[in-house]
Coordinates of C-alpha atoms in Angstrom, one line a residue:
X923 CA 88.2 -19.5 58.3
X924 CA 86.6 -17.5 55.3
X925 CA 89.0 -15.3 53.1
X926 CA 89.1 -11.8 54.6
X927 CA 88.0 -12.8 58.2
X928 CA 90.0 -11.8 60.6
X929 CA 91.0 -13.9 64.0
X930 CA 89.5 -12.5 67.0
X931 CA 90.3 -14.4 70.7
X932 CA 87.1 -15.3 72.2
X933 CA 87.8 -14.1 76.0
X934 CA 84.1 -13.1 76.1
X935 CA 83.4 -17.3 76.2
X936 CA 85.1 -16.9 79.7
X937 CA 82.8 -16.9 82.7
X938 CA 83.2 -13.5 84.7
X939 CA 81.5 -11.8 87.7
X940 CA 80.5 -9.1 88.9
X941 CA 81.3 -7.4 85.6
X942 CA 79.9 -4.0 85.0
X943 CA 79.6 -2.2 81.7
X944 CA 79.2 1.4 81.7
X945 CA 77.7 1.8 77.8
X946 CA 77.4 5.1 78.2
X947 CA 79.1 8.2 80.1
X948 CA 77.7 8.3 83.9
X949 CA 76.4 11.9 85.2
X950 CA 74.3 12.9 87.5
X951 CA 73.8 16.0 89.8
X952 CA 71.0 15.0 92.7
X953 CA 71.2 11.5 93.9
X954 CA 67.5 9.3 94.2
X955 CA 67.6 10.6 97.9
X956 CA 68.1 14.4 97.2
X957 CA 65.5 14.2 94.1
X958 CA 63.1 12.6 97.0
X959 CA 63.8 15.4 99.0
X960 CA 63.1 18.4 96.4
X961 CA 59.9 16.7 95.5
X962 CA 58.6 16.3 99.2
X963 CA 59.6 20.0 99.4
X964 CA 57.4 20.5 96.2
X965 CA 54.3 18.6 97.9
X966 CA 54.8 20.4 101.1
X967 CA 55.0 24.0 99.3
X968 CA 51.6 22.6 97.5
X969 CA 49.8 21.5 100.9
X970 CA 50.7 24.4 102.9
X971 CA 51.3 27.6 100.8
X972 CA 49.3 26.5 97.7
X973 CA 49.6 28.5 94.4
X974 CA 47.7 31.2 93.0
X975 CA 45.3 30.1 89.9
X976 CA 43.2 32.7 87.7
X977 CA 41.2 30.1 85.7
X978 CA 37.4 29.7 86.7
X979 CA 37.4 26.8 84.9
X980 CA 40.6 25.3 86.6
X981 CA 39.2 26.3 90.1
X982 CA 36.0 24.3 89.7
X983 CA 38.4 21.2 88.3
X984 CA 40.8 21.6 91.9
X985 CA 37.9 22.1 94.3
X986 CA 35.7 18.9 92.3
X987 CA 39.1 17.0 92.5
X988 CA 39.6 17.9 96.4
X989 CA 41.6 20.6 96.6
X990 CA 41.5 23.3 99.0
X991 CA 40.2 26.5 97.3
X992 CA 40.3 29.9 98.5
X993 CA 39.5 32.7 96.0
X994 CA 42.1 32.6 94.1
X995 CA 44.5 30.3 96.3
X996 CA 44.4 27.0 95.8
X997 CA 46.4 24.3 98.3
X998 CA 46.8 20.9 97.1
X999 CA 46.7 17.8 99.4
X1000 CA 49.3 15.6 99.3
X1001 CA 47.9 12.7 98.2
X1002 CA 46.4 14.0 95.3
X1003 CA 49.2 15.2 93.9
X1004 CA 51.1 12.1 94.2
X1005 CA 47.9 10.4 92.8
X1006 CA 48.6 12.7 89.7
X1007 CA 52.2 11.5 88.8
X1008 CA 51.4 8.2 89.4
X1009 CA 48.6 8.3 86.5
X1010 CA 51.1 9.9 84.3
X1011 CA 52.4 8.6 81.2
X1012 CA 56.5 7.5 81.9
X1013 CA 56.6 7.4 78.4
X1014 CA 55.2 9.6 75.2
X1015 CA 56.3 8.6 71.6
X1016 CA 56.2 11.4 69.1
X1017 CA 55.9 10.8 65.3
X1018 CA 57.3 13.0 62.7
X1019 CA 54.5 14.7 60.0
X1020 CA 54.4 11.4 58.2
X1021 CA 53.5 8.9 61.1
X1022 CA 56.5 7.6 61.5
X1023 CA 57.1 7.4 65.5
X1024 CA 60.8 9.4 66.1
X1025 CA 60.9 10.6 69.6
X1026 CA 60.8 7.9 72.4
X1027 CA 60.3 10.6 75.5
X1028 CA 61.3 8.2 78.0
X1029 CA 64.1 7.1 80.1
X1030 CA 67.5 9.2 79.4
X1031 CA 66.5 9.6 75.8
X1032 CA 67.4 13.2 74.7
X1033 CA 66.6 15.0 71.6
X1034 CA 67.5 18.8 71.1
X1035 CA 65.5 21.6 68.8
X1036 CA 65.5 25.5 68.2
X1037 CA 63.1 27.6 70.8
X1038 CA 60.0 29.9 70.1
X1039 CA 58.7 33.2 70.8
X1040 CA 61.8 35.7 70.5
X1041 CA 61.4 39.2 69.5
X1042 CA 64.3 39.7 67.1
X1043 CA 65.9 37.6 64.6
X1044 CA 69.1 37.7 63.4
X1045 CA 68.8 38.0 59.7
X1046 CA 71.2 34.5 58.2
X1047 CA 71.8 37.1 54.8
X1048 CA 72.4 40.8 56.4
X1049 CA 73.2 39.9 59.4
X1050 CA 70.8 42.6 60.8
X1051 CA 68.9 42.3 64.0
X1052 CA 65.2 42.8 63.4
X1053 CA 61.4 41.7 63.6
X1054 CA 60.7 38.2 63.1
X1055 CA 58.3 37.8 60.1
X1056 CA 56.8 35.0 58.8
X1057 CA 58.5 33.8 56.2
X1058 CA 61.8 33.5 59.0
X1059 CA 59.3 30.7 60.9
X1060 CA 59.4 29.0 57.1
X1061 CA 63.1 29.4 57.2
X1062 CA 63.4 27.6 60.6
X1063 CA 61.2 25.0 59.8
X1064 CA 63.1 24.5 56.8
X1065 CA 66.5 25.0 58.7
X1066 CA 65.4 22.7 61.1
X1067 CA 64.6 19.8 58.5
X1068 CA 67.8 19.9 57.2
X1069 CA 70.0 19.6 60.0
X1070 CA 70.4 16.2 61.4
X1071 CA 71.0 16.3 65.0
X1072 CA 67.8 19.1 65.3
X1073 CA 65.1 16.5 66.2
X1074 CA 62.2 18.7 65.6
X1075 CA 61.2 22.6 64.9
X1076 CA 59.8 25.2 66.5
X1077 CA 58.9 28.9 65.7
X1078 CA 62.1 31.3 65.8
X1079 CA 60.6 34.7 66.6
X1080 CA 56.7 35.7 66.8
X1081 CA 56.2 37.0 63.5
X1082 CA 55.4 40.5 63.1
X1083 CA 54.1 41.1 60.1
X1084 CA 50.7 39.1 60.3
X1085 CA 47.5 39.8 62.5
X1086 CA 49.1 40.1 66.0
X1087 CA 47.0 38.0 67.6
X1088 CA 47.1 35.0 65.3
X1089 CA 50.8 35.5 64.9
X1090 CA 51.4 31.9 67.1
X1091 CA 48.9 30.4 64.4
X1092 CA 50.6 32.0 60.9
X1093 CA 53.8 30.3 62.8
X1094 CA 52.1 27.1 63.2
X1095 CA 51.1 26.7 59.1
X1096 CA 54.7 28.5 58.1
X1097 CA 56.3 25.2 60.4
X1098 CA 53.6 22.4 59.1
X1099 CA 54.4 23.6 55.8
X1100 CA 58.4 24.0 55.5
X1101 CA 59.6 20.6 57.7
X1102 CA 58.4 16.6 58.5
X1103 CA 60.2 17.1 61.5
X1104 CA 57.6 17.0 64.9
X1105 CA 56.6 20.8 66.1
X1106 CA 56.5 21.7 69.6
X1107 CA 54.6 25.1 69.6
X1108 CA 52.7 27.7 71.6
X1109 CA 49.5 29.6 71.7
X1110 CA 48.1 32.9 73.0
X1111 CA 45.3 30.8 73.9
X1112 CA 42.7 27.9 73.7
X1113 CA 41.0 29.4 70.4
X1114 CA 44.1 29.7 68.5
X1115 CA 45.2 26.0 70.1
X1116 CA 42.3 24.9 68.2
X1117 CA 43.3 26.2 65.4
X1118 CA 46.4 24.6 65.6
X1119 CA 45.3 21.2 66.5
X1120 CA 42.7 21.6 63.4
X1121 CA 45.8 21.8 61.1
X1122 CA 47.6 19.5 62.5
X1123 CA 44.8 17.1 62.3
X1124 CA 43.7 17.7 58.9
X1125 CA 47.3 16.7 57.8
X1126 CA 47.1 13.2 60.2
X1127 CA 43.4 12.9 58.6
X1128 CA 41.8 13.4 62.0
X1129 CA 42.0 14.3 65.3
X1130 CA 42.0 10.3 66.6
X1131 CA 45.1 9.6 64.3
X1132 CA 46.6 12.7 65.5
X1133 CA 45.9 11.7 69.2
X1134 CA 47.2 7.8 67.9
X1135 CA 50.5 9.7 66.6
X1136 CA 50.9 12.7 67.6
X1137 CA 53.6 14.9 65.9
X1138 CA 52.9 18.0 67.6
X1139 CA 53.0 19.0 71.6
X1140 CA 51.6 22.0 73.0
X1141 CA 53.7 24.2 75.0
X1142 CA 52.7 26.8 78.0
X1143 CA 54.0 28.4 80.2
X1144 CA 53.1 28.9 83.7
X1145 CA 54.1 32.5 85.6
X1146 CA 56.5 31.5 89.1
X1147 CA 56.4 31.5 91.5
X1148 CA 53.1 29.7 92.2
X1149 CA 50.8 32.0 90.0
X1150 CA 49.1 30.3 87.2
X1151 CA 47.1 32.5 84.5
X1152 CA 44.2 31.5 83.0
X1153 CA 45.8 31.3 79.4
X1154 CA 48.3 29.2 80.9
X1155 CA 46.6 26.4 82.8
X1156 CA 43.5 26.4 80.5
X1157 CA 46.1 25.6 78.0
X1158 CA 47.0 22.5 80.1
X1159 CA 43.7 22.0 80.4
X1160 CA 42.6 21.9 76.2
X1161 CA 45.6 19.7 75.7
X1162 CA 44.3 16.9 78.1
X1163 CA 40.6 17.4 76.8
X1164 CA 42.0 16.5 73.6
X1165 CA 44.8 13.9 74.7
X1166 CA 48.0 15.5 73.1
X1167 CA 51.3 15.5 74.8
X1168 CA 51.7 19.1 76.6
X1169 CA 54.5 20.9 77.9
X1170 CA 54.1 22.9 81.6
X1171 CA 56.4 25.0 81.7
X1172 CA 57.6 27.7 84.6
X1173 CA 60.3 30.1 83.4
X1174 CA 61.8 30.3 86.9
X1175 CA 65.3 32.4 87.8
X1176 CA 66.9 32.0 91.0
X1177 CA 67.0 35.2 93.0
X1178 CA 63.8 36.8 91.1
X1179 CA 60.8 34.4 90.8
X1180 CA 62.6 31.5 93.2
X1181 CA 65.1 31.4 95.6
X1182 CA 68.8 32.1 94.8
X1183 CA 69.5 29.0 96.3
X1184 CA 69.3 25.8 93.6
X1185 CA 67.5 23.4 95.8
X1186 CA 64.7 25.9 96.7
X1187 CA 65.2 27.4 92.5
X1188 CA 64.4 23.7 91.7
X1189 CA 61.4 23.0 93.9
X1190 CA 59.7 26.1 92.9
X1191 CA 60.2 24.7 89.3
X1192 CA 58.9 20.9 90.3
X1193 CA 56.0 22.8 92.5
X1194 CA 54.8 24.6 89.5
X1195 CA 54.6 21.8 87.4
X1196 CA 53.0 19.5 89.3
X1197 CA 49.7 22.6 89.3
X1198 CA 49.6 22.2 85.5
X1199 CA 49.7 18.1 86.2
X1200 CA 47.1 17.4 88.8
X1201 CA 45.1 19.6 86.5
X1202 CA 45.9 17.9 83.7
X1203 CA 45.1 14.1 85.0
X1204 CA 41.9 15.9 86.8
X1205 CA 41.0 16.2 83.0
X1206 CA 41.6 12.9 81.7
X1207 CA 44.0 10.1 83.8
X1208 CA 47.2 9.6 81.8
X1209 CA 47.0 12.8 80.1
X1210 CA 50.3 12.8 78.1
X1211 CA 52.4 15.4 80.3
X1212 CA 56.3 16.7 80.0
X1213 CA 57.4 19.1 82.6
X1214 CA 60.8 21.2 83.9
X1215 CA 61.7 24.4 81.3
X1216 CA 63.5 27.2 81.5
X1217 CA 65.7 27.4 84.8
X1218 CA 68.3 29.7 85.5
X1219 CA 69.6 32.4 87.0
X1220 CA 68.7 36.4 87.0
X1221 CA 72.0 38.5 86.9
X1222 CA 72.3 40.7 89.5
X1223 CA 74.0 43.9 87.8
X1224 CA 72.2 43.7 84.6
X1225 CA 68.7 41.9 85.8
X1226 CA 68.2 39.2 82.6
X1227 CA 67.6 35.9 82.7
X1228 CA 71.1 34.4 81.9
X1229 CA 70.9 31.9 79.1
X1230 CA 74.6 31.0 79.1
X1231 CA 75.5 30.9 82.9
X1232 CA 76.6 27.9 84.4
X1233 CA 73.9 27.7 86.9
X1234 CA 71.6 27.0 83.8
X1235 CA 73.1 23.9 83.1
X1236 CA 73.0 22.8 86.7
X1237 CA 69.8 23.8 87.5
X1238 CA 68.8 22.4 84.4
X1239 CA 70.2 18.7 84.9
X1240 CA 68.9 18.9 88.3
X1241 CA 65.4 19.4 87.3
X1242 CA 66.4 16.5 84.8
X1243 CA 67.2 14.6 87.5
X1244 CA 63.8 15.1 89.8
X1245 CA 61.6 14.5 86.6
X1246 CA 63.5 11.5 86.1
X1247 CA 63.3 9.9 89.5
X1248 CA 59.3 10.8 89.3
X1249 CA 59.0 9.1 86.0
X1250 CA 57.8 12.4 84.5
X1251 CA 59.2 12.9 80.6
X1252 CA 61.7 16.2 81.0
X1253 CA 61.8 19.4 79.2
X1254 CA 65.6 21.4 79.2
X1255 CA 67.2 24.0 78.0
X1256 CA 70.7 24.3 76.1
X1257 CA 72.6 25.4 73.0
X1258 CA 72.2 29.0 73.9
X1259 CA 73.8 32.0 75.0
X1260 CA 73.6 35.5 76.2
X1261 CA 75.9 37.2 73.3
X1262 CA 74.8 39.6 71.0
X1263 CA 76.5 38.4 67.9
X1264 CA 78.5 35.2 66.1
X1265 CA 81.7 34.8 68.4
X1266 CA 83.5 33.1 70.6
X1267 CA 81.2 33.9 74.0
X1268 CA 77.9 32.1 71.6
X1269 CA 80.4 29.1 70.7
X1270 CA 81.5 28.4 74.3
X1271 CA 78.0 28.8 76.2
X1272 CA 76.1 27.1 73.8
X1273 CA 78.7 24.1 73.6
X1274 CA 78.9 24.0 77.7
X1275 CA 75.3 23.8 77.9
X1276 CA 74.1 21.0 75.2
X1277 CA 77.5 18.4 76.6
X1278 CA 75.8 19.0 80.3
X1279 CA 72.3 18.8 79.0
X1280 CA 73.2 15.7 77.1
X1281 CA 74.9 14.3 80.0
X1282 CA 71.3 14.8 82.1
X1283 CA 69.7 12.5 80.0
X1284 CA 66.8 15.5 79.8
X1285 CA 64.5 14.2 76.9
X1286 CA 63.3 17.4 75.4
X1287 CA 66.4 20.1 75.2
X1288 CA 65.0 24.0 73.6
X1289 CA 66.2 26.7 72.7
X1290 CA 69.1 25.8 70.3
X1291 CA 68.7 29.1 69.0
X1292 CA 68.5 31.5 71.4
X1293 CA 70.8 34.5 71.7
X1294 CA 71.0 38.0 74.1
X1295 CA 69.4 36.2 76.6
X1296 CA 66.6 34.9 74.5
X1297 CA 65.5 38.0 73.4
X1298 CA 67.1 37.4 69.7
X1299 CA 66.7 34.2 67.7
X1300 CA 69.4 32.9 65.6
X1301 CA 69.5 30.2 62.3
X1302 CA 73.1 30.6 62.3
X1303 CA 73.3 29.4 66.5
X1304 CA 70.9 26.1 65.2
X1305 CA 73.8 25.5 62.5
X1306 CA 76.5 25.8 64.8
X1307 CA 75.0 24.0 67.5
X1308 CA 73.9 21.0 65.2
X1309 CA 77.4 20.7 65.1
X1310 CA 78.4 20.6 68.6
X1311 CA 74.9 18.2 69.3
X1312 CA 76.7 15.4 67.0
X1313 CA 79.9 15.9 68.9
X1314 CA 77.9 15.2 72.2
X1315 CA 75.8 12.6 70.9
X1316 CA 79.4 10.6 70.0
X1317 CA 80.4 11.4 73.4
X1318 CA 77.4 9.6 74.6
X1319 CA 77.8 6.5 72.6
X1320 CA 80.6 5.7 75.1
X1321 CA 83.5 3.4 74.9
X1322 CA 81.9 -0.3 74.2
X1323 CA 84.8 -2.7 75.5
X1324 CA 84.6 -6.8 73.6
X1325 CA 87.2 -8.6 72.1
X1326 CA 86.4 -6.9 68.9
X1327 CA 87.1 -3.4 70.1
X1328 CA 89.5 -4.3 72.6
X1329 CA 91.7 -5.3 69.5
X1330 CA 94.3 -7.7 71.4
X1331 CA 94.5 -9.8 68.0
X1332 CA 94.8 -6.7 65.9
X1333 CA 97.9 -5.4 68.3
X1334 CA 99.7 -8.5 68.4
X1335 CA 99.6 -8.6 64.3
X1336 CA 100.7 -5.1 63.4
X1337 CA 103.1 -5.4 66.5
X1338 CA 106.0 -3.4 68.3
X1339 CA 106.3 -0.2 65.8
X1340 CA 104.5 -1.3 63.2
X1341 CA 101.3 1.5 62.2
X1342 CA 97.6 0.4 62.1
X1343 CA 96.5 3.0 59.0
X1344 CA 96.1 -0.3 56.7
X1345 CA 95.3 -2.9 58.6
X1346 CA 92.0 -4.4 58.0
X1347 CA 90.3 -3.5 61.8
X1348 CA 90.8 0.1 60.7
X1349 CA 88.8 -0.1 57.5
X1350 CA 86.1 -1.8 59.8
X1351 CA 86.1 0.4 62.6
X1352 CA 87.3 4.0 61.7
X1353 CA 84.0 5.5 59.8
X1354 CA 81.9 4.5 63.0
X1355 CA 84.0 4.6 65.5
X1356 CA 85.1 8.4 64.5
X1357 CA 82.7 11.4 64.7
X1358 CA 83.1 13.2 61.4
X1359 CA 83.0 16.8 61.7
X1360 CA 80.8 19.2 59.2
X1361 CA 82.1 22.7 60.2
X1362 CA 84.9 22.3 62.2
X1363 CA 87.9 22.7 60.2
X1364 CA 90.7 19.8 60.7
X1365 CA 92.4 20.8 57.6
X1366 CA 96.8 21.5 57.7
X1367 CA 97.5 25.0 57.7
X1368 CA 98.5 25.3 54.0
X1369 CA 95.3 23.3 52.8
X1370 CA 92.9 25.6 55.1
X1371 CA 94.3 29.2 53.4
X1372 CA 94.5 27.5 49.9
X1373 CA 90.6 26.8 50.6
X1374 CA 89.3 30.4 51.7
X1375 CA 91.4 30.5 55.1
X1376 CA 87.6 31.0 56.5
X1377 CA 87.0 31.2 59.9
X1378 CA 84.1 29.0 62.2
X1379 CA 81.9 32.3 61.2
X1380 CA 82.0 32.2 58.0
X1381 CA 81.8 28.7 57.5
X1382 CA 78.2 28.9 59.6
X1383 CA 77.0 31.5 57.9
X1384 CA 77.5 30.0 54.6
X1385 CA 76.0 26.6 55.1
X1386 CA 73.1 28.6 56.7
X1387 CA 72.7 30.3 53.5
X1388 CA 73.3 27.1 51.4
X1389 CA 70.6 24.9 53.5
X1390 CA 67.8 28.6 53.0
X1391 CA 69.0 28.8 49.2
X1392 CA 68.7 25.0 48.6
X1393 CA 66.8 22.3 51.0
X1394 CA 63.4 21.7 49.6
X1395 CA 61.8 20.1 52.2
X1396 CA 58.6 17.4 51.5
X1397 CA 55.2 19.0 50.4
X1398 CA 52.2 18.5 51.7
X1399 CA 49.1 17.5 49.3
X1400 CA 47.2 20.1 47.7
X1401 CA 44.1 18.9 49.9
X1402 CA 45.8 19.5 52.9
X1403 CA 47.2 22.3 51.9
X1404 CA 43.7 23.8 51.1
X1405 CA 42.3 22.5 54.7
X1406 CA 44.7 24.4 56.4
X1407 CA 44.4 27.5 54.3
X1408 CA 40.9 27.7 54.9
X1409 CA 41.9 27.2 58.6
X1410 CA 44.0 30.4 58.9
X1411 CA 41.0 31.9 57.0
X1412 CA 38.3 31.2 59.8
X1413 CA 40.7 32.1 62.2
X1414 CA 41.3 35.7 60.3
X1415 CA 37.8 36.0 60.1
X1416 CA 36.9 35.4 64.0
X1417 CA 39.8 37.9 65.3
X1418 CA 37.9 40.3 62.7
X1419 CA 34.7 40.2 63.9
X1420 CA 35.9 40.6 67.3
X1421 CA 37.7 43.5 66.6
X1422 CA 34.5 45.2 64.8
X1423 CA 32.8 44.4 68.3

């Protein structure tokens, strides 16, 4: 035996059977038979009560792909819909702005991010509640880049203070411009998702080595229950013309849109995905396609759509669960909250709902942001949730039981009241065995006033401020750069001539 080696017993050299390893926690809410069951319901919802679709273009794709059309109605045969998820991709890899591949969207991978579109912001500096501007979808990008549990960016708040109705493109080049970090982002429609996809192309040096490696999805949303717009589906519809990975999304709310029960909350969801993924693979077979979204419930004294209610979390891992068993790549929500401010009440939703949604195994988790119940978006939330994201994500690594770990060797040497501080297996083990905490304050009493005596608030706040006031993220070449300016250009100078018209 070399110097410094230590002795480990071998028991693993034994033959065993039957031996089960759970590597990592085990959690699921709807069993393979109950997921069966909601996505029979689904079909059945599609075959007999159809949905409602308000694209001409989408129409002619159902009726040309079999579907029953009525006007506006559309009912969707069984089999074809089944035919759909089967041509599906189980699997989409995302790279980051370099090329480098980052997010494996299969299995129970998860990765978490921020969420787009709010109203207000909640300024990181003055703490004021305001208009989203542009240069706060730089800051989130930029936010976003430096955090290392926030797996990719999106916008933080339509900005405001640029031509309204290219504010989802002025987001897109404030994003590509401020992080490496993949972008999942949204459009008012197929014009401005050109746009996009011409940016985002003329930094992969082409649209077939975007489509190789893509590093952005495009995200719509569809309006529940069973009503499709035409912004919405012919956004579904671009993004499998061009072959990037789209997200379907219904926002559905049990009691408003769906039923107050979960099951019927959750097939209503799975039903109104599956429109935006027949048309999809009607498109182009194996059209990369992620569904589920937001899924809660609407509060019955104040009438919002409650971001930090449990049912969120439990619809949401159910939905998880039904994507899952169809081999579909998910789409969640956690990591946010119905409070107004920084407190306690943001702390405990947002903490509840990224463990559960972790737990799911959902592979894309928004709105790790999202405040007043998603109205307001917050950098400081992202901070504090990066935080609780790495305590989940050690969670999640489990317990691995070997010889090594078990340490039988290591107990008999430091022995009956002896302390393990010094021994050699702690100076192996300890710095990964141990999550090591950024915010939260582990300090002794005297130690924590001597250093400021700040609280979790003001700790968030000022790291926010540190990561604004210091992370320079990687630039982009001046070529690019130029490409996408002149971009943004033609795009200013098409919404002006349709407004002279």
């Amino acid at each position: 035996m070399k110097k410094g080696e230590m002795t480990v017993t071998n028991k693993s050299l034994y033959v065993r059977a039957n031996y089960e390893v759970n590597q990592t926690p085990q959690f699921k809410v709807l069993s393979d038979d109950q997921c069966e069951e909601i996505y029979l319901g689904a079909l059945e919802a599609l075959e007999r009560t159809g949905a409602d679709v308000y694209s001409k273009e989408a129409l002619e794709i159902f009726a040309k792909g079999g579907c029953w059309v009525d006007g506006n109605r559309v009912r969707f045969p069984s089999r074809l819909v089944e035919w759909a998820v089967r041509t599906a991709p189980s699997r989409i890899v995302i790279s980051d702005r370099n090329g480098k591949r980052c997010m494996f969207l299969e299995g129970d991978n998860i990765y978490y991010g921020p969420g787009p579109t709010n109203n207000f912001v909640l300024d990181p500096f003055t703490g004021e509640r305001r208009r989203p501007k542009k240069s706060d979808n730089a800051r989130a990008a930029l936010v976003a880049d430096a955090l290392p549990n926030i797996d990719y960016a999106m916008d933080h708040g339509t900005p405001m203070d640029v031509t309204p109705t290219l504010a989802d493109v002025h987001a897109f080049e404030a994003m590509l411009t401020n992080t490496t970090k993949p972008i999942i982002h949204w459009g008012f429609g197929v014009d401005q998702y050109q746009d996009i996809l011409d940016m985002a192309a003329a930094v992969r040096g082409g649209l077939s080595e975007l489509q190789k490696n893509p590093f952005i999805i495009l995200y719509s949303e569809s309006s529940p229950p069973l009503r499709h717009s035409d912004e919405a589906i012919d956004k579904a519809i671009f993004a499998a013309k061009n072959n990037i990975p789209c997200i379907y999304t219904p926002c559905t709310f049990a009691g408003g849109v769906a039923p107050a029960t979960m099951a019927g909350s959750i097939l209503i969801s799975v039903a109104d995905c599956l429109v935006g993924l027949v048309a999809g693979q009607l498109i182009r077979e194996g059209s990369p396609f992620i569904m589920g979204g937001l899924i809660s419930t609407m509060d019955m004294s104040s009438s919002i759509l409650a971001y930090g209610a449990p049912e969120l979390s439990l619809l949401s891992a159910g939905l998880a669960n039904v994507c899952r068993w169809m081999g579909i790549p998910s789409f969640s929500t956690a990591g946010c909250t119905d409070s107004k401010v920084i407190d306690a009440q943001m702390g405990l939703e947002a903490a509840f709902s990224i463990l559960i949604s972790g737990l799911s195994g959902a592979n894309i988790i928004h709105d790790c942001s999202y405040m007043e119940y998603g109205a307001t978006s917050s950098l400081e939330l992202m901070v504090m949730d990066d935080e609780i994201i790495g305590m989940v994500k050690r969670i999640l690594k489990g317990i691995p039981v070997n010889d090594e770990t078990m340490a039988v060797d290591v107990i008999d040497r430091v022995g009956p009241g002896g302390h393990h501080l010094g021994d050699e297996h702690t100076m192996k083990h300890f710095r990964s065995e141990f999550w090591w905490p950024t915010l939260m304050n582990r300090f002794r009493y005297d130690e924590w006033k001597a250093n400021g005596g700040k609280t979790m608030a003001q700790r968030v706040k000022e790291k926010t401020q540190n990561i604004i006031n210091n992370h320079r993220p990687e630039p982009l070449p001046e070529k690019t750069l130029a490409e996408i300016k002149a971009i943004v250009e033609r795009a200013e100078s098409r919404e002006a001539a349709r407004k002279r018209k």
